Coordinates of C-alpha atoms and ligand atoms in Angstrom, one line a residue:
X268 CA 0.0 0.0 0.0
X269 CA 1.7 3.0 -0.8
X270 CA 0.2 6.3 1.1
X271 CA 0.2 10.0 0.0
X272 CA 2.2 12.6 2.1
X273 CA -0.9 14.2 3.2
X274 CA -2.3 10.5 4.5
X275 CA 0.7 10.0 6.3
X276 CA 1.9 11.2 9.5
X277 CA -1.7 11.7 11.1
X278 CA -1.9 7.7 11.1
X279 CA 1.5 7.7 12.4
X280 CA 0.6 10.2 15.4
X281 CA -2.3 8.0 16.1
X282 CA 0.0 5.3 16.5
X283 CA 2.9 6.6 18.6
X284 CA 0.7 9.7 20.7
X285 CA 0.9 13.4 19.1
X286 CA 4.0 14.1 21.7
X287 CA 6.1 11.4 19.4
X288 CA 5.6 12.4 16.1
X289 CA 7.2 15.7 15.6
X290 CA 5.1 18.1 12.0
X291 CA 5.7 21.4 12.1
X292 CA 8.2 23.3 9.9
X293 CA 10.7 24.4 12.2
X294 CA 10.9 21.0 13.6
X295 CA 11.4 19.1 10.3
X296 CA 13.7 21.9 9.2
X297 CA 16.1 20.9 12.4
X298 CA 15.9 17.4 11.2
X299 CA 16.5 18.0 7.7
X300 CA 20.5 17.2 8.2
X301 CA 23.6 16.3 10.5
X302 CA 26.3 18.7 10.5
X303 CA 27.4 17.9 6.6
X304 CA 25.5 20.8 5.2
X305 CA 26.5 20.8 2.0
X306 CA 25.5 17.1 1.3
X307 CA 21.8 17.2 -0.3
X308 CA 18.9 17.4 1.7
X309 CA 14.9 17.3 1.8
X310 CA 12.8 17.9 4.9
X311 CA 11.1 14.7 6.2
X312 CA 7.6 14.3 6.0
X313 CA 7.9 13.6 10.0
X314 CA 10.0 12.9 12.8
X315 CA 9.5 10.3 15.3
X316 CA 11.0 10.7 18.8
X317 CA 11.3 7.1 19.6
X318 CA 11.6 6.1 23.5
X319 CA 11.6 2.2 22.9
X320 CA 12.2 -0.8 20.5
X321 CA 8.7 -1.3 20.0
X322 CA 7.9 2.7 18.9
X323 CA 11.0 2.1 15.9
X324 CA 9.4 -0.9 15.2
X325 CA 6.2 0.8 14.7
X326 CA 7.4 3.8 12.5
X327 CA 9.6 1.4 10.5
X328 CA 6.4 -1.0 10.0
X329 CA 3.7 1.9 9.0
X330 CA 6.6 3.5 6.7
X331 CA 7.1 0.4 4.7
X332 CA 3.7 -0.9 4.4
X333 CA 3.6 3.1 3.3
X334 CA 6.3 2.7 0.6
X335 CA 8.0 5.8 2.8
X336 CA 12.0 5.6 3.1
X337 CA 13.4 6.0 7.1
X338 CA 16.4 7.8 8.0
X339 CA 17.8 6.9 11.5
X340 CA 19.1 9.5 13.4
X341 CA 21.1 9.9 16.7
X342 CA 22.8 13.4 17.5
X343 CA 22.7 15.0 14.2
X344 CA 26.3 15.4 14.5
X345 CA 27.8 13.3 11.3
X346 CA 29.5 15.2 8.6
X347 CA 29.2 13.2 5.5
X348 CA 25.1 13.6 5.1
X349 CA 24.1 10.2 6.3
X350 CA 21.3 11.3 8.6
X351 CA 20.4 13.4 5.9
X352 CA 16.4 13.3 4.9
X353 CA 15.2 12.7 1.5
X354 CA 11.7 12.7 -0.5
X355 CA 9.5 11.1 1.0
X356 CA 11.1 9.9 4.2
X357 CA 10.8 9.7 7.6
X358 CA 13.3 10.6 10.7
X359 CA 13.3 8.4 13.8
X360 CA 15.2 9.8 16.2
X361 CA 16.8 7.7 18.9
X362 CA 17.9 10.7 21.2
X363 CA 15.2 9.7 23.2
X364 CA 16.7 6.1 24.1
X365 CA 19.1 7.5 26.0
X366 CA 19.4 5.2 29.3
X367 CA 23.1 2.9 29.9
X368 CA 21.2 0.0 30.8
X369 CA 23.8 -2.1 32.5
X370 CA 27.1 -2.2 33.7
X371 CA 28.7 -5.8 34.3
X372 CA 31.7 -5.3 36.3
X373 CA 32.8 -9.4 36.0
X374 CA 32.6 -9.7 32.9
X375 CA 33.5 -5.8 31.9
X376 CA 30.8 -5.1 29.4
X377 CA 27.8 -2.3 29.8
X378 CA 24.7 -2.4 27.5
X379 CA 23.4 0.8 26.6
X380 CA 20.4 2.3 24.3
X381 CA 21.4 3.9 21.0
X382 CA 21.1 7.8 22.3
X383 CA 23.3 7.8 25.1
X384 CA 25.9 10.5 24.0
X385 CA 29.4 9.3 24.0
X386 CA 30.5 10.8 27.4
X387 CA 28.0 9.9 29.1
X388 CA 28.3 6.0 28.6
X389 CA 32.1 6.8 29.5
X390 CA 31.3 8.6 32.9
X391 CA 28.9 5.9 33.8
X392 CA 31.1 3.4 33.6
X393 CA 34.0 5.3 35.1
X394 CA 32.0 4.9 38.2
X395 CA 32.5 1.0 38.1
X396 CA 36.4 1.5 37.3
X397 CA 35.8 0.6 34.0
X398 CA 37.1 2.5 30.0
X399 CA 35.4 2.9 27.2
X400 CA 38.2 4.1 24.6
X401 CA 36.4 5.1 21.2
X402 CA 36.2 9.1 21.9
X403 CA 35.3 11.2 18.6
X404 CA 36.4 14.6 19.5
X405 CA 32.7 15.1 19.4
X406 CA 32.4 12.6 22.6
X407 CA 30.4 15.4 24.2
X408 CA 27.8 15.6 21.5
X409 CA 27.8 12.3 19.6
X410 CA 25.5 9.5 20.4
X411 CA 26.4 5.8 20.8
X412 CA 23.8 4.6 18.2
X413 CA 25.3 7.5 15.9
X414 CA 29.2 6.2 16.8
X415 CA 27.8 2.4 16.2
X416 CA 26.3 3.2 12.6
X417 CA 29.6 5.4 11.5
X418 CA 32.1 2.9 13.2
X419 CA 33.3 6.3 14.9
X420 CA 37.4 6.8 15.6
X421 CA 38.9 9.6 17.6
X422 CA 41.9 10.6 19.5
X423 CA 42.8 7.4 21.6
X424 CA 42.2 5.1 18.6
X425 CA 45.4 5.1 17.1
X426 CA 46.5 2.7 20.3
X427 CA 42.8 1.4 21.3
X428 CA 41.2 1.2 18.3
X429 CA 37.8 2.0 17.0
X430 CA 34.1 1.5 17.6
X431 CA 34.0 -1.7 15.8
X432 CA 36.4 -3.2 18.3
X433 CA 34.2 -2.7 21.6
X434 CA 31.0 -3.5 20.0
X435 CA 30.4 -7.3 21.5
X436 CA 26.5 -7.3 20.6
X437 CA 23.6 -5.5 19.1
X438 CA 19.9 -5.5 19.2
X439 CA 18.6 -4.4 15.7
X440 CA 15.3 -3.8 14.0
X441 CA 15.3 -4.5 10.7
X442 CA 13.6 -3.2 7.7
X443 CA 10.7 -5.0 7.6
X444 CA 9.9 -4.2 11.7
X445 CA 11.5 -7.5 13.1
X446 CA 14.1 -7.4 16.1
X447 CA 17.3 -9.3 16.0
X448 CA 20.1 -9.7 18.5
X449 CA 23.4 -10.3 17.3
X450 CA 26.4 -11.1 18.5
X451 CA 27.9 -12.1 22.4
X452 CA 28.0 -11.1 25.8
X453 CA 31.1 -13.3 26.1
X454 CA 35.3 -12.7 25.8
X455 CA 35.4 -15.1 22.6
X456 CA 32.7 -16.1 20.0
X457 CA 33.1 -16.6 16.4
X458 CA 29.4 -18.4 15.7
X459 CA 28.0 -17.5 12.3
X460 CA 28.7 -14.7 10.1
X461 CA 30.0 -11.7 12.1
X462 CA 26.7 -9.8 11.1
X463 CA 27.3 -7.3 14.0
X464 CA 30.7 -6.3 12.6
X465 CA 28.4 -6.1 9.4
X466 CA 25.6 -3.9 11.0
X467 CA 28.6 -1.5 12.7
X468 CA 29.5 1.4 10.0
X469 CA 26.6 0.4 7.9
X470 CA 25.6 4.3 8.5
X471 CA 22.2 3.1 8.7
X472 CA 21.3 1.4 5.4
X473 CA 20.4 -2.4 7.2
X474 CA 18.5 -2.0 10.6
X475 CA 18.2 0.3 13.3
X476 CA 20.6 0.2 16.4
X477 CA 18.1 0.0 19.7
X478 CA 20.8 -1.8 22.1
X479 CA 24.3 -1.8 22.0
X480 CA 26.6 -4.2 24.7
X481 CA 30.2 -2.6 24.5
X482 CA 33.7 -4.6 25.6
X483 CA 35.1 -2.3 28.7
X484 CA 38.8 -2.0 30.0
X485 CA 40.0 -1.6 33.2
X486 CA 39.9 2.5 33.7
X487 CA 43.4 2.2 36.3
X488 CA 46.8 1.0 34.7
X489 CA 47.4 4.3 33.1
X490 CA 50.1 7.2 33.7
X491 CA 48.9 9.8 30.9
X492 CA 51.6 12.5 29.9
X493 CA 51.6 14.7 26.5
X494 CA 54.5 15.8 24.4
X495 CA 54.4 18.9 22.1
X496 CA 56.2 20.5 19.2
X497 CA 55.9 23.1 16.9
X498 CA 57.2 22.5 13.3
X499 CA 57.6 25.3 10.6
X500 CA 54.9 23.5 8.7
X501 CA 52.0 21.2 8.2
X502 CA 54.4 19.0 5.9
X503 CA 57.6 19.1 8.7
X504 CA 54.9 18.0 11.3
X505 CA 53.7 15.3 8.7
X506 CA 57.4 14.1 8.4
X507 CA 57.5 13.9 12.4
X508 CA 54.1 11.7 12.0
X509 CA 56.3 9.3 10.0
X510 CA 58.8 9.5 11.3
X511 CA 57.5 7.9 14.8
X512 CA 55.4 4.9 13.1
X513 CA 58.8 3.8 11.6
X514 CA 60.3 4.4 15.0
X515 CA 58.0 1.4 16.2
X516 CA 56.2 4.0 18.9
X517 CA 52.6 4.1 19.3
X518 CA 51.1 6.7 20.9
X519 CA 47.6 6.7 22.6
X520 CA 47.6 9.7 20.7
X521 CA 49.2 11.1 18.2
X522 CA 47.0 14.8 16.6
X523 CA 48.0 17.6 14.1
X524 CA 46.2 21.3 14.8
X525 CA 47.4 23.7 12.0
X526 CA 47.7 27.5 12.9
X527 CA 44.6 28.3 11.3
X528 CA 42.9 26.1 13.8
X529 CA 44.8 27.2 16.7
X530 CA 44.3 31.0 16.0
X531 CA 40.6 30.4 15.4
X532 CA 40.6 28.2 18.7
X533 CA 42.2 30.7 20.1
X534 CA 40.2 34.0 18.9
X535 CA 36.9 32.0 20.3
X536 CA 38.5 30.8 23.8
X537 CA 41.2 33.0 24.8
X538 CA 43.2 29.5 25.6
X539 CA 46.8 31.6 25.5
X540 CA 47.7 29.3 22.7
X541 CA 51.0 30.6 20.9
X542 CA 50.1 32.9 18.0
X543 CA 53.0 33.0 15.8
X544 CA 53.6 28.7 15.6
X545 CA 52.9 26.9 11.9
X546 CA 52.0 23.3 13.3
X547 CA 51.5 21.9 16.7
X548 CA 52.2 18.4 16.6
X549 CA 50.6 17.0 19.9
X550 CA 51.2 13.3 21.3
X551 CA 49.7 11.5 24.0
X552 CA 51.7 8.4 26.0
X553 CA 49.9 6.6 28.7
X554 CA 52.0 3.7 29.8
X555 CA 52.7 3.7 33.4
X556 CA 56.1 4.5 35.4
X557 CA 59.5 4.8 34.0
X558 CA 58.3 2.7 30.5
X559 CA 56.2 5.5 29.9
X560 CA 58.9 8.1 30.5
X561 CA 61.3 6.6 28.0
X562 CA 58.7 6.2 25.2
X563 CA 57.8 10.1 26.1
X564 CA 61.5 10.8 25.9
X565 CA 61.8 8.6 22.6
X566 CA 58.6 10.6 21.3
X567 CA 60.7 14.1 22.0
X568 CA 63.7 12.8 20.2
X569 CA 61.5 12.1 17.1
X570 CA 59.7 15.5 17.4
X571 CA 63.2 17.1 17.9
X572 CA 65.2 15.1 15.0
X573 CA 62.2 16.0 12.4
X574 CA 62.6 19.7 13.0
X575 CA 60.6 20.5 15.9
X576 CA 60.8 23.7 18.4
X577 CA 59.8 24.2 21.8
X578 CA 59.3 20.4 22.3
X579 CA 58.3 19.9 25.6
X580 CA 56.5 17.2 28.5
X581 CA 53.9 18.2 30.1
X582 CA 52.4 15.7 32.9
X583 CA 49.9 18.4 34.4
X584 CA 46.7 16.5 34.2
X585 CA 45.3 20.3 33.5
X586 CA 48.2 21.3 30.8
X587 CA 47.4 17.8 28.8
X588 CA 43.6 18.7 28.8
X589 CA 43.7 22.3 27.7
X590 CA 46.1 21.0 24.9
X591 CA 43.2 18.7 24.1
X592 CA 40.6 21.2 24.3
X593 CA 42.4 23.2 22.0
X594 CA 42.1 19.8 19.4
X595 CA 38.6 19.1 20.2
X596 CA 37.5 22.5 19.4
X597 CA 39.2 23.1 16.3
X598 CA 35.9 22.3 14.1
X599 CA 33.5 24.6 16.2
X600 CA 35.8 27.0 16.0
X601 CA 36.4 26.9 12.1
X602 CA 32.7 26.8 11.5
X603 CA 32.4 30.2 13.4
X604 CA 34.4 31.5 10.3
X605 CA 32.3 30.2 7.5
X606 CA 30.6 26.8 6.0
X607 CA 33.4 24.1 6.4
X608 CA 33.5 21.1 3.9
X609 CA 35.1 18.4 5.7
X610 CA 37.3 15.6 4.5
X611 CA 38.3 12.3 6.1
X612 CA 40.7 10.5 4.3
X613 CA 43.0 8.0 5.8
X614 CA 46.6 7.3 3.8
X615 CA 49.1 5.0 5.2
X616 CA 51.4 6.7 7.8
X617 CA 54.3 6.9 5.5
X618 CA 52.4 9.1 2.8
X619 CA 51.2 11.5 5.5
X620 CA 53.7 14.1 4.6
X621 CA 53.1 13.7 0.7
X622 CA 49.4 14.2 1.5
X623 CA 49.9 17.3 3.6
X624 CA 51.8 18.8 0.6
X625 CA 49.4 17.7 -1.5
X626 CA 46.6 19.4 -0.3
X627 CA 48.2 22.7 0.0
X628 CA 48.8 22.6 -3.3
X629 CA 45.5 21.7 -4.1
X630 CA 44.5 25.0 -1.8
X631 CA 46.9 27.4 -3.6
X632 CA 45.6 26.2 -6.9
X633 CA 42.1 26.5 -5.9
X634 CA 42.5 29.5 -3.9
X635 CA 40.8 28.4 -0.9
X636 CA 41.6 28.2 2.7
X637 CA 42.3 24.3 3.8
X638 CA 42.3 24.6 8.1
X639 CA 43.9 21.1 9.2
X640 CA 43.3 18.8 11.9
X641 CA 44.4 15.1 12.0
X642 CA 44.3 11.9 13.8
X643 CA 48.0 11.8 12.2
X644 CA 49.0 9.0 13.9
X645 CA 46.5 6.7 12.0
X646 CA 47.0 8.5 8.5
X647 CA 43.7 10.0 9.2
X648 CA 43.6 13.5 8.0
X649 CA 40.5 15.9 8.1
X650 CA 41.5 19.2 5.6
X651 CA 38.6 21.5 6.0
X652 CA 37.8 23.6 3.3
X653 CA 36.1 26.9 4.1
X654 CA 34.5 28.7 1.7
X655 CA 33.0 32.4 3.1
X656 CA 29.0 32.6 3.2
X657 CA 27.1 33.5 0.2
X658 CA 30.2 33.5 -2.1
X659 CA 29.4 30.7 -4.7
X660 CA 32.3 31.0 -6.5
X661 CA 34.7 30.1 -3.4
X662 CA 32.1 27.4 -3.4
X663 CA 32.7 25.9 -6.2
X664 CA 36.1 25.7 -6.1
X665 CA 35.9 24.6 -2.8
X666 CA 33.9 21.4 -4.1
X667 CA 36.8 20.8 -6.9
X668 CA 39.6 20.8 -3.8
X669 CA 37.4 18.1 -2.1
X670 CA 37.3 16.2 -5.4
X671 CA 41.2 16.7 -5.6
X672 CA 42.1 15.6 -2.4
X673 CA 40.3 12.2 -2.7
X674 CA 41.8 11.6 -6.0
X675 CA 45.2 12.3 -4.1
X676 CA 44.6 10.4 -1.5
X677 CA 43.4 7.3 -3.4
X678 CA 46.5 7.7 -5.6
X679 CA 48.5 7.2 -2.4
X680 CA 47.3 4.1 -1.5
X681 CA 44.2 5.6 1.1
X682 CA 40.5 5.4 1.8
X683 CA 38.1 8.1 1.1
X684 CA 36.7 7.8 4.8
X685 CA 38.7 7.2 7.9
X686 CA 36.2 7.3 10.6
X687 CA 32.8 10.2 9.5
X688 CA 31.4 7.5 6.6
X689 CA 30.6 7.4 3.3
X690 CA 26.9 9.8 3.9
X691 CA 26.4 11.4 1.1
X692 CA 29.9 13.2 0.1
X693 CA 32.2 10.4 -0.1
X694 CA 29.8 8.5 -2.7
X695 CA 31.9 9.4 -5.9
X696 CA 35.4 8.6 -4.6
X697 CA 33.8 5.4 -2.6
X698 CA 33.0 3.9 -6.1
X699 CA 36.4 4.9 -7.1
X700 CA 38.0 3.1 -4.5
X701 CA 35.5 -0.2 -4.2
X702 CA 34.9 -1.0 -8.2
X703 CA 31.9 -2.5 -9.9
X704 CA 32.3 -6.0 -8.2
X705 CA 32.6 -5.2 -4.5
X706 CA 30.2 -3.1 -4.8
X707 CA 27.6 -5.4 -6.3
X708 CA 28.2 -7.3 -3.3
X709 CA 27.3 -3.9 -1.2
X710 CA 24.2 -4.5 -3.2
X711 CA 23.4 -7.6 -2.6
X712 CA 23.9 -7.7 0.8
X713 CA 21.5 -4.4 1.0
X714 CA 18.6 -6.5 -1.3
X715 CA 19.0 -9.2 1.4
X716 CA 18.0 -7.0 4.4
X717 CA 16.0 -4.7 2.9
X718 CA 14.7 -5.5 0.0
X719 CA 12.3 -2.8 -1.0
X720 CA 15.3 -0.1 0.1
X721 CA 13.5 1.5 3.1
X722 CA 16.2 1.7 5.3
X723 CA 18.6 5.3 4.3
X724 CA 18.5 4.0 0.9
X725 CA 21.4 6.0 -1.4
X726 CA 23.6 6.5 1.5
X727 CA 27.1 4.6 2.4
X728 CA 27.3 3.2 -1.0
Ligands
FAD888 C1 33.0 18.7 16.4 C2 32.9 17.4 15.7 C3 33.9 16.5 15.9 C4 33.9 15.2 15.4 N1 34.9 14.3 15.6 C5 34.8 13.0 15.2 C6 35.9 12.1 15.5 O1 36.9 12.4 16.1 N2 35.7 10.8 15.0 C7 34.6 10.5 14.4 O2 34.5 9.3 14.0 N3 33.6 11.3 14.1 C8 33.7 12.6 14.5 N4 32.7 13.5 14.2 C9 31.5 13.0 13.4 C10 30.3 12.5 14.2 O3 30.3 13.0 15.5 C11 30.3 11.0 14.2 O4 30.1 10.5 12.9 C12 29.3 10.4 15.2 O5 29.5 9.0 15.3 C13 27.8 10.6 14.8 O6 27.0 10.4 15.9 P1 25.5 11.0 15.9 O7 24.8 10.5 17.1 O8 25.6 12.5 15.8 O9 24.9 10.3 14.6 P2 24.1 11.0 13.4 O10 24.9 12.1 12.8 O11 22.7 11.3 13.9 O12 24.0 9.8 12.4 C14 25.2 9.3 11.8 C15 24.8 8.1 10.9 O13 24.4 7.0 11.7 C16 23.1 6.6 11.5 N5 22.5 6.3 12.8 C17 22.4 7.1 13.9 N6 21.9 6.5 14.9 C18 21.6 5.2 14.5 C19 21.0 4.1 15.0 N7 20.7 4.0 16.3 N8 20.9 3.0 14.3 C20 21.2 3.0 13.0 N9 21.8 4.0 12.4 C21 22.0 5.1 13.1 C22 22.5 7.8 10.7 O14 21.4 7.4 9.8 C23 23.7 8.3 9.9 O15 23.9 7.6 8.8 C24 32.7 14.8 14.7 C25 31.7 15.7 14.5 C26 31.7 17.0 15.0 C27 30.6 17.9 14.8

């Protein structure tokens, strides 16, 4: 049965209560896209505010037996379009779902509902003793669900790894309103396809996240200190970068901030961050005692032999965190100066310098301002391209250095998506990179789950 717009989302308020189902303008204009603003977007036809399983198995029921597409949605905060709305679509919402259901100290695992923002889950089970490493610089913001369906990384993740690697079990709904579990509650398990490695990073194309049951470490055991250096330029710094992967180190962190980010960081939160650097090149080492000294010491040797100034330790739990803030708040910060196009490419470590020059090359021949921060010590580079408000031009050729620096980076041996997803932006270099046959098997795999393509269809791939 396939419903008109106007039929719709009366019969779907009737079904979930008036205070669930979200119609007026302004509210379906918030909805209308995650942070990735310049990836296409219609508003929804409705937005459901889901508080349980059973209301997303309801909306995803009525909107298929209504021929209507559903986008899933945690925080809004991706940045490749994949919460994006389209024609004739619905948004369900899983802010709502926001509750860490358990934390199992024996066994070291919590379960948690999709909307539970990043943070949060860690705090709650900081209060057990227990770590949960994946942390997105947008850890404040960013929901669980949201991390699940992008496979998030962040800072720590060049030593702990990513989302994909903590996520033990999921409770699902699929596309035609049925609830799986998949996956284990226990250390080891390797029954039957890994379909929950499959469901993590599927941006929301093959069911909808409801529970997630997350692998915890112990939260003691570490001794954090930070090393910095400034380097005369984004391609020194990237040099440094390389410099320490062949060394054998491996940082729990290991971030680039260009000066563009730190002087807009700055400008915004009066940090005292050093106005006249190029590059800060900023790493974090967290192994306890005297080992950790010596790898910090081996770290500022590195920094030191690739050209770096003003290296220095710092051990002051509040020194290492406003370093950090300074990272985490380089996005925000850029936005404040104008729509930012963000890439996420990932190139082995040992092309991270060739990269960096690559894409100021690509800026000086476009004419546009590329602001960079970087997971560097994972190859995983974000160049944002700012293009001022209202001019189209810079807009344009804003769009043609994106295009560039995915060709680039695919020419290098990299991905077009380290960690944000494939959304809406990375489509054309995603076909690049996969080919007709892998991703027929994308395809398939999609017509298996969701046959009549109601779940985010034309996102990821
Ligand atoms: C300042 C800033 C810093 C960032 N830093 C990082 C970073 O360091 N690392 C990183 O990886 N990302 C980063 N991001 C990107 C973003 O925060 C992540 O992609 C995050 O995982 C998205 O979570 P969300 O809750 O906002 O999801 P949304 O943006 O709402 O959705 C993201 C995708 O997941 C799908 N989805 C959401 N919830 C569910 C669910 N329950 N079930 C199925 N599908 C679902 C959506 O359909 C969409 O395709 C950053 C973003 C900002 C704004």
């Amino acid at each position: 049965m396939i419903v008109t717009a106007a039929a719709d989302a009366t019969a779907l308020e009737h079904l979930l209560g008036s205070d669930q189902v979200l119609r007026d303008p302004e509210s379906l204009e918030r909805y209308r896209h995650d942070d990735a603003e310049w990836a296409d977007s219609t508003a929804p036809l409705a937005v459901v505010l889901a508080r349980c399983t059973d209301d997303v198995v309801t909306a995803v029921r009525w909107a298929a037996a209504a021929g209507l597409r559903v986008v899933p949605r945690g925080a809004g905060t991706g940045l490749s379009g994949g919460a994006n709305a389209m024609a004739d679509s619905i948004v369900v919402s899983l802010e709502r779902m926001n509750r860490v259901l358990e934390v199992n100290t024996d066994e070291r695992y919590a379960v948690t509902e999709p909307g539970v923002i990043n943070d949060a889950l860690r705090a709650a089970v900081a209060e057990h003793g227990l770590w949960y490493p994946p942390d997105p610089a947008s850890s404040a913001i960013s929901t669980i669900g949201g991390n699940v369906a992008t496979n998030a990384g962040g800072i720590c993740c060049v030593k702990y790894g990513v989302t994909r690697d903590y996520v033990l079990g999921l409770t699902v709904v699929l596309a035609d309103g049925s609830v799986v579990e998949l996956g284990r509650r226990t250390a080891k398990g390797v029954a039957g396809y890994d379909l929950t490695a499959l469901m993590v990073g599927s941006e929301g194309t093959l069911g909808i996240v409801v529970s997630v049951t997350v692998k915890l470490l112990p939260l003691a055991g570490r001794d954090e200190r930070a090393v910095i250096g400034y380097f005369p330029s984004l391609t020194a710094a990237g040099d440094a970068v390389a410099a320490i992967s062949r060394a054998g180190i491996i940082p729990a962190a290991l971030e680039i901030v260009d000066r563009t980010c730190l002087r807009a960081v700055d400008d915004w939160m009066h940090l005292g961050l050093p106005a006249d650097v190029d590059t800060l090149l900023l790493a974090r080492v967290d192994e306890r005692g005297a080992a950790g000294d010596e790898i910090a010491g081996h770290v500022a040797d590195v920094f030191t032999e690739a050209g770096g100034t003003d290296v220095e330790r710092a051990t002051d739990p509040e020194d290492i965190d406003r370093l950090f803030l300074a990272r985490r708040l380089a996005y925000p910060a850029l936005e404040r100066l104008g729509p930012v196009l963000t890439e996420d490419i990932c190139v082995p470590r040992s092309a991270v310098p060739e990269m960096l020059r690559r894409i100021q090359v690509t800026a000086d021949a476009q004419d546009v301002t590329i602001a960079n921060i970087a997971h560097a010590g994972d190859g995983n580079l974000h160049p944002l391209i700012i293009a001022p408000e209202g001019d189209d031009a810079a807009k344009a050729r804003a769009k043609t250095a994106f295009d560039q620096i995915v060709a680039d980076c695919l020419a290098l041996g990299g991905t077009v998506t380290g960690e944000h997803g494939v959304g809406l932006l990375k489509l054309p270099g995603l076909r690049v990179e996969l080919g007709d046959r892998v991703l027929a098997m994308h395809r398939s795999v999609k017509h298996a789950l969701d046959p009549a393509g109601t779940l985010n269809p034309g996102k990821a791939f």
